[in-house]
XYZ file of N, CA and C in Angstrom:
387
model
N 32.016 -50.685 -11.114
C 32.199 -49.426 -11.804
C 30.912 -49.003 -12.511
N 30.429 -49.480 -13.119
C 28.974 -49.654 -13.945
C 28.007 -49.671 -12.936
N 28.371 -49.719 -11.821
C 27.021 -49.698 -10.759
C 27.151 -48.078 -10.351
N 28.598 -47.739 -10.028
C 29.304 -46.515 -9.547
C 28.629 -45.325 -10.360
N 28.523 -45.594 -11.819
C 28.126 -44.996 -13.231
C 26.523 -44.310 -12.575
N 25.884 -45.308 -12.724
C 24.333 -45.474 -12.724
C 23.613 -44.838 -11.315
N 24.581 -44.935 -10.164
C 24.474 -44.149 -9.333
C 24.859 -42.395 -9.398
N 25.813 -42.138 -9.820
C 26.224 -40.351 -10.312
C 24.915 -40.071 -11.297
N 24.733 -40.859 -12.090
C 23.500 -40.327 -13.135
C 22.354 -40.178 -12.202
N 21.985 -41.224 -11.701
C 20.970 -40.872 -11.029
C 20.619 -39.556 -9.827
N 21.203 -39.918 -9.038
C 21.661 -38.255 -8.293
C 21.655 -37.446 -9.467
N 22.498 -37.332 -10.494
C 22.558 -35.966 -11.242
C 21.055 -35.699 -11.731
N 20.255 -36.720 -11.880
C 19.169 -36.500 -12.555
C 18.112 -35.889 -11.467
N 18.367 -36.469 -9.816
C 17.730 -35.880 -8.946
C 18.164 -34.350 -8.953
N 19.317 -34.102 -8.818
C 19.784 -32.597 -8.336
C 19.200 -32.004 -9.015
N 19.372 -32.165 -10.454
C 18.548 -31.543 -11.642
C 17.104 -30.972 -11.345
N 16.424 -32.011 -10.867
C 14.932 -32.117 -11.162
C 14.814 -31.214 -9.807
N 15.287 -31.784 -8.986
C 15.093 -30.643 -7.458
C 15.742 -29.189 -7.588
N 16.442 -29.142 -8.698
C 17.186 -27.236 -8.927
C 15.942 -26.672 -9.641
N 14.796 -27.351 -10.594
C 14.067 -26.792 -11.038
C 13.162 -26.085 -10.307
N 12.782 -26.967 -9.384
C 11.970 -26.484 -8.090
C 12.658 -25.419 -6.960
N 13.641 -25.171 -7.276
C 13.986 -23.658 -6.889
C 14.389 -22.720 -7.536
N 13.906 -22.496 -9.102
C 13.845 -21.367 -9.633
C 13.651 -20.059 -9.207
N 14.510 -19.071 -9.752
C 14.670 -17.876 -9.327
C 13.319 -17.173 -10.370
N 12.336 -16.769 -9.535
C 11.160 -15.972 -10.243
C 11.482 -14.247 -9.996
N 10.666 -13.726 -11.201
C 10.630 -12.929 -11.356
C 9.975 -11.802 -10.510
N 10.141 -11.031 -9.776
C 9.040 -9.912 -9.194
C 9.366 -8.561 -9.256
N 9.301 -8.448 -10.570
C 9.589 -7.073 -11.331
C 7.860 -6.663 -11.124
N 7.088 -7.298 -11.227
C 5.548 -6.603 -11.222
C 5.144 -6.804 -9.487
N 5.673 -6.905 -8.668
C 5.138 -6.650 -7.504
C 5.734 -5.390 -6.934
N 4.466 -4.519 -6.724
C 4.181 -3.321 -6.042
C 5.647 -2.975 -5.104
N 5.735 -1.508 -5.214
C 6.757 -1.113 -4.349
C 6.425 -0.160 -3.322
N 6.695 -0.566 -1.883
C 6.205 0.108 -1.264
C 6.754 1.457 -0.211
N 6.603 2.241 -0.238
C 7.262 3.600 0.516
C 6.784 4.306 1.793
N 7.227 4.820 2.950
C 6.656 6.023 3.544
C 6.552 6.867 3.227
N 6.117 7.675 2.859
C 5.942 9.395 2.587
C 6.689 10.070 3.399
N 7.343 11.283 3.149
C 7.615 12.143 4.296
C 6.590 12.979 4.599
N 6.353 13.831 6.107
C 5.599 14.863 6.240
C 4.579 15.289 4.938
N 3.577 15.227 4.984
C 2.938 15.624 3.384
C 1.935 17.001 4.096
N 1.938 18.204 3.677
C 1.118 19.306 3.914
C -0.236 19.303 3.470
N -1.089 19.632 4.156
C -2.684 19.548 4.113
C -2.705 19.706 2.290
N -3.596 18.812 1.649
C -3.898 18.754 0.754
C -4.575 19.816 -0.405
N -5.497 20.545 0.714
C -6.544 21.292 -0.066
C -7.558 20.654 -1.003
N -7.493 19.204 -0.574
C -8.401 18.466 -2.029
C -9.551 17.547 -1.258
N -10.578 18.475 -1.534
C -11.664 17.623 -1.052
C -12.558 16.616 -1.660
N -11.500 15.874 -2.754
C -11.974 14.611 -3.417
C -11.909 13.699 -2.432
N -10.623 13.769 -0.997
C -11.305 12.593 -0.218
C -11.812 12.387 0.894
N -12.426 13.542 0.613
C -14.013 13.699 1.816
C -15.505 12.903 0.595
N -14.754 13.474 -0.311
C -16.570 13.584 -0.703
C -16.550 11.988 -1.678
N -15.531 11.348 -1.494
C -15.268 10.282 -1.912
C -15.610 8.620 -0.750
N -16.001 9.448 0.776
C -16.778 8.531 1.226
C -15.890 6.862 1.793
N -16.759 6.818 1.524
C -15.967 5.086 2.075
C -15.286 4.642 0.910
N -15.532 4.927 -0.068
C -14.780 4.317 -1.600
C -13.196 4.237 -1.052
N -12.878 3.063 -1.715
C -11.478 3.051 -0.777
C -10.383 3.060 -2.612
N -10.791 3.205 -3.023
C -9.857 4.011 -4.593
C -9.913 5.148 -4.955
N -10.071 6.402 -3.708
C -9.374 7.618 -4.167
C -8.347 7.660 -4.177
N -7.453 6.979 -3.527
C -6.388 6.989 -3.610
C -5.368 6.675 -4.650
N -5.985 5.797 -5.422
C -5.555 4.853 -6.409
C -6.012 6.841 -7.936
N -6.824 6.955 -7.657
C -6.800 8.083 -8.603
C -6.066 9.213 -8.201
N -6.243 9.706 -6.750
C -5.611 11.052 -6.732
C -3.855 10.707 -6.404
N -3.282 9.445 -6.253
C -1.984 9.377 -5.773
C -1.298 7.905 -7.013
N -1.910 7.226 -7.333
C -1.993 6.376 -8.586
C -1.277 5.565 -7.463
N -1.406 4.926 -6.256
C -0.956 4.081 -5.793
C -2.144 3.482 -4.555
N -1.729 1.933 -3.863
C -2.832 2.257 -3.081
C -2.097 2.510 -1.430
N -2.871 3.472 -1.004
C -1.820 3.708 0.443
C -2.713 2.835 1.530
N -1.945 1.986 2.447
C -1.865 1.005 2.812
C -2.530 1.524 4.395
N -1.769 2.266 4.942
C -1.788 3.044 5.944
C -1.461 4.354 6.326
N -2.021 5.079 7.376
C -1.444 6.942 7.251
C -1.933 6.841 8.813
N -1.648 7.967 8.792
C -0.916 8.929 9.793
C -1.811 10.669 9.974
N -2.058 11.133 11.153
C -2.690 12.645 10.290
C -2.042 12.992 11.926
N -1.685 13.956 11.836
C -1.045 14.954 12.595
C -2.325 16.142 13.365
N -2.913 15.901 14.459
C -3.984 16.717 15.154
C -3.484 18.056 15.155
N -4.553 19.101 15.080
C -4.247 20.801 15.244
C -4.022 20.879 16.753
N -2.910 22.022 16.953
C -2.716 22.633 15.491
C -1.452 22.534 14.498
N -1.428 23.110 13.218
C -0.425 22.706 12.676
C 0.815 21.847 12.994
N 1.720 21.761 13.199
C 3.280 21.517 13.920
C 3.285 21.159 15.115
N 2.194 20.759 15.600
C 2.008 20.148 17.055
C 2.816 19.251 17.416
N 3.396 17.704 15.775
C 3.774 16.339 16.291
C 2.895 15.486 17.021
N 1.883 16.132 17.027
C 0.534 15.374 18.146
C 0.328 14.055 16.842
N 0.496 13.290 16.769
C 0.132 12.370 15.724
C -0.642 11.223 16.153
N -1.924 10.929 15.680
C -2.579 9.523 15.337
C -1.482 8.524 15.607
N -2.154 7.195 15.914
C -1.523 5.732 15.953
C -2.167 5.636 14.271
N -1.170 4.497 13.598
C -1.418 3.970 12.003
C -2.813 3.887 12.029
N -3.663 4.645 11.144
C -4.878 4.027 10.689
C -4.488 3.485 9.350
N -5.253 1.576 9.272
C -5.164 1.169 8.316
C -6.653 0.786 7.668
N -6.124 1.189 5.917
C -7.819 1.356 5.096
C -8.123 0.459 5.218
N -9.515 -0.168 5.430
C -10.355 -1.166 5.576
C -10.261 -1.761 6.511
N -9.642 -1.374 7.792
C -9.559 -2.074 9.270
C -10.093 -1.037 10.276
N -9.389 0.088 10.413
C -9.486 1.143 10.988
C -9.866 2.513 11.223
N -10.383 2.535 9.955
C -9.908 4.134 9.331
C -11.156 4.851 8.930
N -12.199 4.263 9.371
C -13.676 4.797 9.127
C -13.819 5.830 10.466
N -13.663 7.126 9.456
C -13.904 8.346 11.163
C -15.225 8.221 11.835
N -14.762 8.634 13.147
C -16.383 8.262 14.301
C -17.302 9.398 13.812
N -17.386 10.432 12.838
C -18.178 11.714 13.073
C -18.673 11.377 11.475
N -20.226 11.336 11.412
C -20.491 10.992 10.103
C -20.360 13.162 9.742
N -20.571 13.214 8.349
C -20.395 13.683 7.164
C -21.576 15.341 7.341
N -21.667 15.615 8.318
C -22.998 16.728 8.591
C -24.246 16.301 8.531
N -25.564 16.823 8.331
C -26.786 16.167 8.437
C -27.467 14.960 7.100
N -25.931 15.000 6.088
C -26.491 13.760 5.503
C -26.419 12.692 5.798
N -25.332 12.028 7.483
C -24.726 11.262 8.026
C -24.366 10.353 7.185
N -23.555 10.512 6.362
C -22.576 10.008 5.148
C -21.262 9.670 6.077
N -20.886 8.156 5.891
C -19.649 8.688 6.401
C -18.331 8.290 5.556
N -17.888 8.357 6.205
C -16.384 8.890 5.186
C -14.711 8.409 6.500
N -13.796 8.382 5.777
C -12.611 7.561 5.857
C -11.874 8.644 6.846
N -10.808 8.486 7.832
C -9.903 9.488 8.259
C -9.127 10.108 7.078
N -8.579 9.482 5.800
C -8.140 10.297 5.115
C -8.327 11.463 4.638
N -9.843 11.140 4.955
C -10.693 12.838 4.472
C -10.195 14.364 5.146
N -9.457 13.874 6.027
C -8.474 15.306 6.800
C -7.132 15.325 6.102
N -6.732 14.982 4.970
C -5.549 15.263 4.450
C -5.874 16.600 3.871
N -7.334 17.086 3.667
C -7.950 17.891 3.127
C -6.780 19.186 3.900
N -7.148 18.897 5.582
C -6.487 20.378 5.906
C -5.846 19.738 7.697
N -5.326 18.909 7.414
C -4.352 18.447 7.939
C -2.929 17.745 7.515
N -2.008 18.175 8.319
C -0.518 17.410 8.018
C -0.835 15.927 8.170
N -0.167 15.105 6.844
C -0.185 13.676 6.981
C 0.764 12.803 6.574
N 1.055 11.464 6.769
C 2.143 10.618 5.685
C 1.485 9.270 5.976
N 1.767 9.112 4.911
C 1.245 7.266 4.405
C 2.032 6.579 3.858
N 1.777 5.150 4.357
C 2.723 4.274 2.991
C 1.724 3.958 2.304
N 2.523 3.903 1.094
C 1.261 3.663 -0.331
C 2.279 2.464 -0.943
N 1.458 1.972 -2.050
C 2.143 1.246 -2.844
C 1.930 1.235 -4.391
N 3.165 1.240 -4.644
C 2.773 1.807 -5.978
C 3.263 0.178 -7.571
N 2.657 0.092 -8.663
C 3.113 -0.498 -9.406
C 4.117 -0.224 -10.054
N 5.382 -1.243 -10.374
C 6.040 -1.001 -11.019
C 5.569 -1.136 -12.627
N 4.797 -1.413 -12.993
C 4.861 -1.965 -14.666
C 3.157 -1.247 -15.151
N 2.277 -1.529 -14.310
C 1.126 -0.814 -15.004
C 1.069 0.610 -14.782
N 0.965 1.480 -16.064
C 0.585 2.603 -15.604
C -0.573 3.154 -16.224
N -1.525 3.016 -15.773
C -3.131 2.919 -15.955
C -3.338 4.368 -15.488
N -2.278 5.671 -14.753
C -2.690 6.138 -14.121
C -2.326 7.426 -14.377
N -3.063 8.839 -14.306
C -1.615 9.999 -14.771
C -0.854 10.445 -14.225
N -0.789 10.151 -13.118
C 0.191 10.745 -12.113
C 1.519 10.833 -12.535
């Protein structure tokens, strides 16, 4: 019986120690992420002239968008791009006019139809959006 004892404790003391190691954590601060619907040409040529910098986004949308989409002219075509993703893909082939600057595909949200997933923080808001 006393052996019977010393055995339940022990297990209980394992189960214990092994339930700690599957704690339920918290991820209230990890980023949430969305598609956009259809988004209409921007008119904002902060991200042309913003270049390869890959945090306009983070200022003009307070999130960072992950990947997009731009819809070829004309308007309502549905002619759509395959995903360009920032920092893999997304550096356009046509530098910037005769300063040959170049600059990101996003830079046509300027005056093209687009949608992106972005991601946004839940808890910091560093941002004014």
């Amino acid at each position: 019986m006393k052996q019977s004892i010393s055995w339940i404790i022990a297990l209980s003391i394992v189960y214990a120690v092994r339930c700690q190691e599957q704690t339920i954590v918290d991820t209230s601060t990890q980023a949430s992420c969305t598609e956009t619907p259809i988004q209409n040409p921007s008119g904002e040529n902060r991200w042309g002239q913003a270049g390869l910098d890959t945090n306009v986004d983070i200022y003009l949308k307070c999130g960072d968008i992950i990947a997009f989409k731009l819809e070829w002219f004309p308007v309502g075509s549905e002619n759509w791009s395959d995903w360009f993703v920032v920092g893999v893909n997304d550096v356009d082939i046509k530098s910037d006019g005769p300063s040959l600057r170049l600059k990101r595909w996003w830079s046509y949200f300027t005056d093209h139809r687009h949608k992106y997933i972005i991601c946004k923080q839940n808890n910091f808001k560093g941002c004014s959006c």
